[in-house]
mmCIF file of C-alpha atoms and ligand atoms in Angstrom:
data_model
loop_
_atom_site.group_PDB
_atom_site.id
_atom_site.type_symbol
_atom_site.label_atom_id
_atom_site.label_comp_id
_atom_site.label_asym_id
_atom_site.label_seq_id
_atom_site.Cartn_x
_atom_site.Cartn_y
_atom_site.Cartn_z
ATOM 1 C CA MET A 1 57.903 76.450 158.243
ATOM 2 C CA LEU A 2 61.470 76.214 156.956
ATOM 3 C CA ARG A 3 62.912 73.316 154.922
ATOM 4 C CA ILE A 4 66.557 72.851 153.936
ATOM 5 C CA GLY A 5 67.790 70.980 150.855
ATOM 6 C CA PHE A 6 71.158 69.948 149.455
ATOM 7 C CA GLY A 7 72.120 69.126 145.879
ATOM 8 C CA THR A 8 75.250 68.129 144.034
ATOM 9 C CA ASP A 9 76.145 67.347 140.417
ATOM 10 C CA THR A 10 79.202 66.262 138.443
ATOM 11 C CA HIS A 11 79.845 66.205 134.708
ATOM 12 C CA GLN A 12 82.793 65.193 132.537
ATOM 13 C CA LEU A 13 84.490 67.878 130.466
ATOM 14 C CA GLU A 14 85.035 67.079 126.802
ATOM 15 C CA ALA A 15 86.866 69.063 124.119
ATOM 16 C CA GLY A 16 84.720 70.805 121.525
ATOM 17 C CA ARG A 17 81.429 70.896 123.469
ATOM 18 C CA GLU A 18 79.538 74.077 124.422
ATOM 19 C CA PHE A 19 80.193 74.977 128.071
ATOM 20 C CA TRP A 20 76.875 75.854 129.720
ATOM 21 C CA LEU A 21 77.126 76.809 133.375
ATOM 22 C CA GLY A 22 74.699 78.763 135.522
ATOM 23 C CA GLY A 23 72.406 79.251 132.546
ATOM 24 C CA ILE A 24 74.977 81.038 130.375
ATOM 25 C CA LEU A 25 77.396 79.965 127.648
ATOM 26 C CA ILE A 26 81.019 80.358 128.747
ATOM 27 C CA PRO A 27 83.837 80.541 126.185
ATOM 28 C CA HIS A 28 86.139 77.546 126.757
ATOM 29 C CA GLU A 29 87.790 74.815 124.680
ATOM 30 C CA LYS A 30 85.867 72.145 126.635
ATOM 31 C CA GLY A 31 82.249 71.701 127.680
ATOM 32 C CA CYS A 32 80.292 69.283 129.838
ATOM 33 C CA LEU A 33 79.075 65.916 128.599
ATOM 34 C CA GLY A 34 75.464 64.990 129.406
ATOM 35 C CA HIS A 35 71.979 64.106 128.200
ATOM 36 C CA SER A 36 70.752 67.708 128.609
ATOM 37 C CA ASP A 37 72.933 70.800 128.185
ATOM 38 C CA ALA A 38 74.825 69.369 131.225
ATOM 39 C CA ASP A 39 74.635 72.558 133.308
ATOM 40 C CA ALA A 40 76.035 71.225 136.600
ATOM 41 C CA LEU A 41 75.157 74.325 138.653
ATOM 42 C CA ILE A 42 71.502 74.279 137.602
ATOM 43 C CA HIS A 43 71.312 70.527 138.225
ATOM 44 C CA ALA A 44 72.702 70.926 141.760
ATOM 45 C CA VAL A 45 70.219 73.750 142.462
ATOM 46 C CA ILE A 46 67.307 71.640 141.122
ATOM 47 C CA ASP A 47 68.274 68.716 143.369
ATOM 48 C CA ALA A 48 68.522 71.040 146.383
ATOM 49 C CA LEU A 49 65.074 72.515 145.639
ATOM 50 C CA LEU A 50 63.460 69.106 145.093
ATOM 51 C CA GLY A 51 65.111 67.722 148.223
ATOM 52 C CA ALA A 52 63.956 70.606 150.397
ATOM 53 C CA ALA A 53 60.380 70.164 149.196
ATOM 54 C CA GLY A 54 60.440 66.360 149.547
ATOM 55 C CA LEU A 55 59.971 65.912 145.795
ATOM 56 C CA ARG A 56 62.740 63.312 145.222
ATOM 57 C CA ASP A 57 65.471 64.177 142.675
ATOM 58 C CA ILE A 58 66.290 65.402 139.182
ATOM 59 C CA GLY A 59 66.696 61.880 137.783
ATOM 60 C CA PHE A 60 63.189 60.967 138.964
ATOM 61 C CA ARG A 61 61.539 64.173 137.711
ATOM 62 C CA PHE A 62 63.470 64.556 134.438
ATOM 63 C CA PRO A 63 64.886 61.116 133.462
ATOM 64 C CA ASP A 64 68.039 61.153 131.317
ATOM 65 C CA THR A 65 66.560 58.279 129.292
ATOM 66 C CA ALA A 66 63.647 60.451 128.090
ATOM 67 C CA GLU A 67 63.908 61.771 124.530
ATOM 68 C CA GLU A 68 61.934 64.812 125.737
ATOM 69 C CA PHE A 69 64.952 65.990 127.779
ATOM 70 C CA LYS A 70 67.735 65.271 125.228
ATOM 71 C CA GLY A 71 69.832 68.411 124.766
ATOM 72 C CA ILE A 72 67.278 70.437 126.749
ATOM 73 C CA ASP A 73 68.159 73.854 128.170
ATOM 74 C CA SER A 74 68.419 73.205 131.920
ATOM 75 C CA LYS A 75 66.743 76.574 132.566
ATOM 76 C CA ILE A 76 63.511 74.914 131.353
ATOM 77 C CA LEU A 77 63.984 72.154 133.941
ATOM 78 C CA LEU A 78 64.642 74.784 136.624
ATOM 79 C CA ALA A 79 61.455 76.668 135.683
ATOM 80 C CA ARG A 80 59.464 73.389 135.876
ATOM 81 C CA THR A 81 61.029 72.658 139.265
ATOM 82 C CA MET A 82 59.904 76.073 140.519
ATOM 83 C CA GLU A 83 56.336 75.245 139.446
ATOM 84 C CA LEU A 84 56.499 72.056 141.558
ATOM 85 C CA ILE A 85 57.910 73.979 144.537
ATOM 86 C CA ARG A 86 55.258 76.692 144.331
ATOM 87 C CA GLU A 87 52.451 74.120 143.916
ATOM 88 C CA LYS A 88 53.461 72.814 147.339
ATOM 89 C CA GLY A 89 53.296 76.350 148.778
ATOM 90 C CA TYR A 90 57.037 76.948 149.140
ATOM 91 C CA ALA A 91 59.061 80.071 148.368
ATOM 92 C CA ILE A 92 62.851 80.389 148.229
ATOM 93 C CA SER A 93 64.472 82.090 151.207
ATOM 94 C CA ASN A 94 68.010 81.760 149.837
ATOM 95 C CA ILE A 95 70.354 79.511 147.880
ATOM 96 C CA ASP A 96 74.097 79.153 148.412
ATOM 97 C CA ALA A 97 76.032 77.323 145.701
ATOM 98 C CA THR A 98 79.651 76.443 144.916
ATOM 99 C CA ILE A 99 81.138 75.392 141.582
ATOM 100 C CA ALA A 100 84.386 73.399 141.640
ATOM 101 C CA LEU A 101 86.422 73.671 138.456
ATOM 102 C CA GLU A 102 90.068 74.280 137.627
ATOM 103 C CA ARG A 103 89.647 76.354 134.466
ATOM 104 C CA PRO A 104 88.502 78.739 133.112
ATOM 105 C CA LYS A 105 88.328 81.422 135.789
ATOM 106 C CA ILE A 106 84.602 82.120 136.104
ATOM 107 C CA GLY A 107 84.532 84.936 138.664
ATOM 108 C CA SER A 108 83.639 87.545 136.071
ATOM 109 C CA TYR A 109 80.621 85.463 134.900
ATOM 110 C CA ILE A 110 79.077 84.980 138.342
ATOM 111 C CA PRO A 111 76.894 88.148 138.339
ATOM 112 C CA ALA A 112 75.421 87.130 134.939
ATOM 113 C CA MET A 113 74.785 83.569 136.179
ATOM 114 C CA ALA A 114 73.084 84.846 139.350
ATOM 115 C CA GLN A 115 70.876 87.265 137.416
ATOM 116 C CA THR A 116 69.972 84.641 134.785
ATOM 117 C CA LEU A 117 69.019 81.984 137.337
ATOM 118 C CA ALA A 118 67.213 84.466 139.607
ATOM 119 C CA ASP A 119 65.102 85.552 136.619
ATOM 120 C CA VAL A 120 64.235 81.917 135.788
ATOM 121 C CA MET A 121 63.295 81.241 139.430
ATOM 122 C CA GLY A 122 61.431 84.527 139.835
ATOM 123 C CA ILE A 123 63.478 85.664 142.840
ATOM 124 C CA GLU A 124 65.707 88.650 143.639
ATOM 125 C CA SER A 125 69.314 87.927 142.606
ATOM 126 C CA ASP A 126 70.587 88.652 146.139
ATOM 127 C CA ARG A 127 68.803 85.485 147.319
ATOM 128 C CA LEU A 128 71.252 83.433 145.222
ATOM 129 C CA SER A 129 74.941 83.176 146.106
ATOM 130 C CA ILE A 130 77.331 81.510 143.642
ATOM 131 C CA LYS A 131 80.920 80.801 144.587
ATOM 132 C CA ALA A 132 83.791 79.231 142.638
ATOM 133 C CA LYS A 133 86.720 77.094 143.785
ATOM 134 C CA THR A 134 89.504 75.262 141.979
ATOM 135 C CA GLY A 135 90.596 71.728 142.862
ATOM 136 C CA GLU A 136 94.125 72.910 143.654
ATOM 137 C CA LYS A 137 95.301 70.655 140.778
ATOM 138 C CA LEU A 138 94.055 67.575 142.684
ATOM 139 C CA GLY A 139 91.727 64.820 141.476
ATOM 140 C CA PHE A 140 89.405 64.961 138.455
ATOM 141 C CA ILE A 141 88.634 68.638 139.087
ATOM 142 C CA GLY A 142 92.322 69.543 139.199
ATOM 143 C CA ARG A 143 93.090 67.519 136.073
ATOM 144 C CA GLU A 144 90.261 69.362 134.244
ATOM 145 C CA GLU A 145 88.483 66.064 133.516
ATOM 146 C CA GLY A 146 85.238 67.310 135.028
ATOM 147 C CA ILE A 147 83.448 69.811 137.206
ATOM 148 C CA SER A 148 81.195 69.562 140.247
ATOM 149 C CA ALA A 149 78.595 71.873 141.741
ATOM 150 C CA PHE A 150 77.001 71.955 145.185
ATOM 151 C CA ALA A 151 73.953 73.868 146.406
ATOM 152 C CA VAL A 152 72.090 74.390 149.660
ATOM 153 C CA VAL A 153 68.626 75.920 149.608
ATOM 154 C CA LEU A 154 66.315 77.157 152.341
ATOM 155 C CA LEU A 155 62.600 77.112 151.520
ATOM 156 C CA GLN A 156 59.854 78.790 153.503
ATOM 157 C CA LYS A 157 56.164 77.935 153.398
ATOM 158 C CA SER A 158 54.533 81.047 151.944
HETATM 159 MG MG1 MG B 1 73.767 66.877 135.698
#
C-alpha cells in the first residue's frame, strides 16, 4: 500500500540568530525564529511524514508550548517521527522538498543537508530530493523577512 503526504512550514528570519536548515548550520547574518531550532525544511518533512501515515501534525506531536521542545534540535523530532512511522509499518519510498528563500544561495549545502537528513531517517540519500527557489524579490520571501519549505513524501507499507 502507498500513502502520500504533504507538509509545509514558514519561519521569520531575524538578525543574529543561528540559521539551521536541513539539519545543518548555514553561515548567514539572519536565522529563523521559533520555539525549536526553527528548521523549516525538517518541519515540512515531519508534517509530510505524519500526514502520509495519518498521524496528525507536528504541532500535535511536538507542541511548541512544551518546555521539553524549547530550542530542541529538529533532527531529534525527525528521528522520533520516524519511530512513529515505522511503528505503523511504513517505510519511505521517496521525499521531494523545496525551500523558498531569497538569500543566501544554498545550492552548495544541499548535498550535506540530504546526507544529514537521510542519516537521521535511516534511508539512502537518493530517496530525498531537496530543491531551492528564490521569491523573485516578491512577498515576505523576496524581502528576506522569512523562509518557507514544502515537502511531499510517499510511504509504502513494508
Ligand atoms: Mg516550524
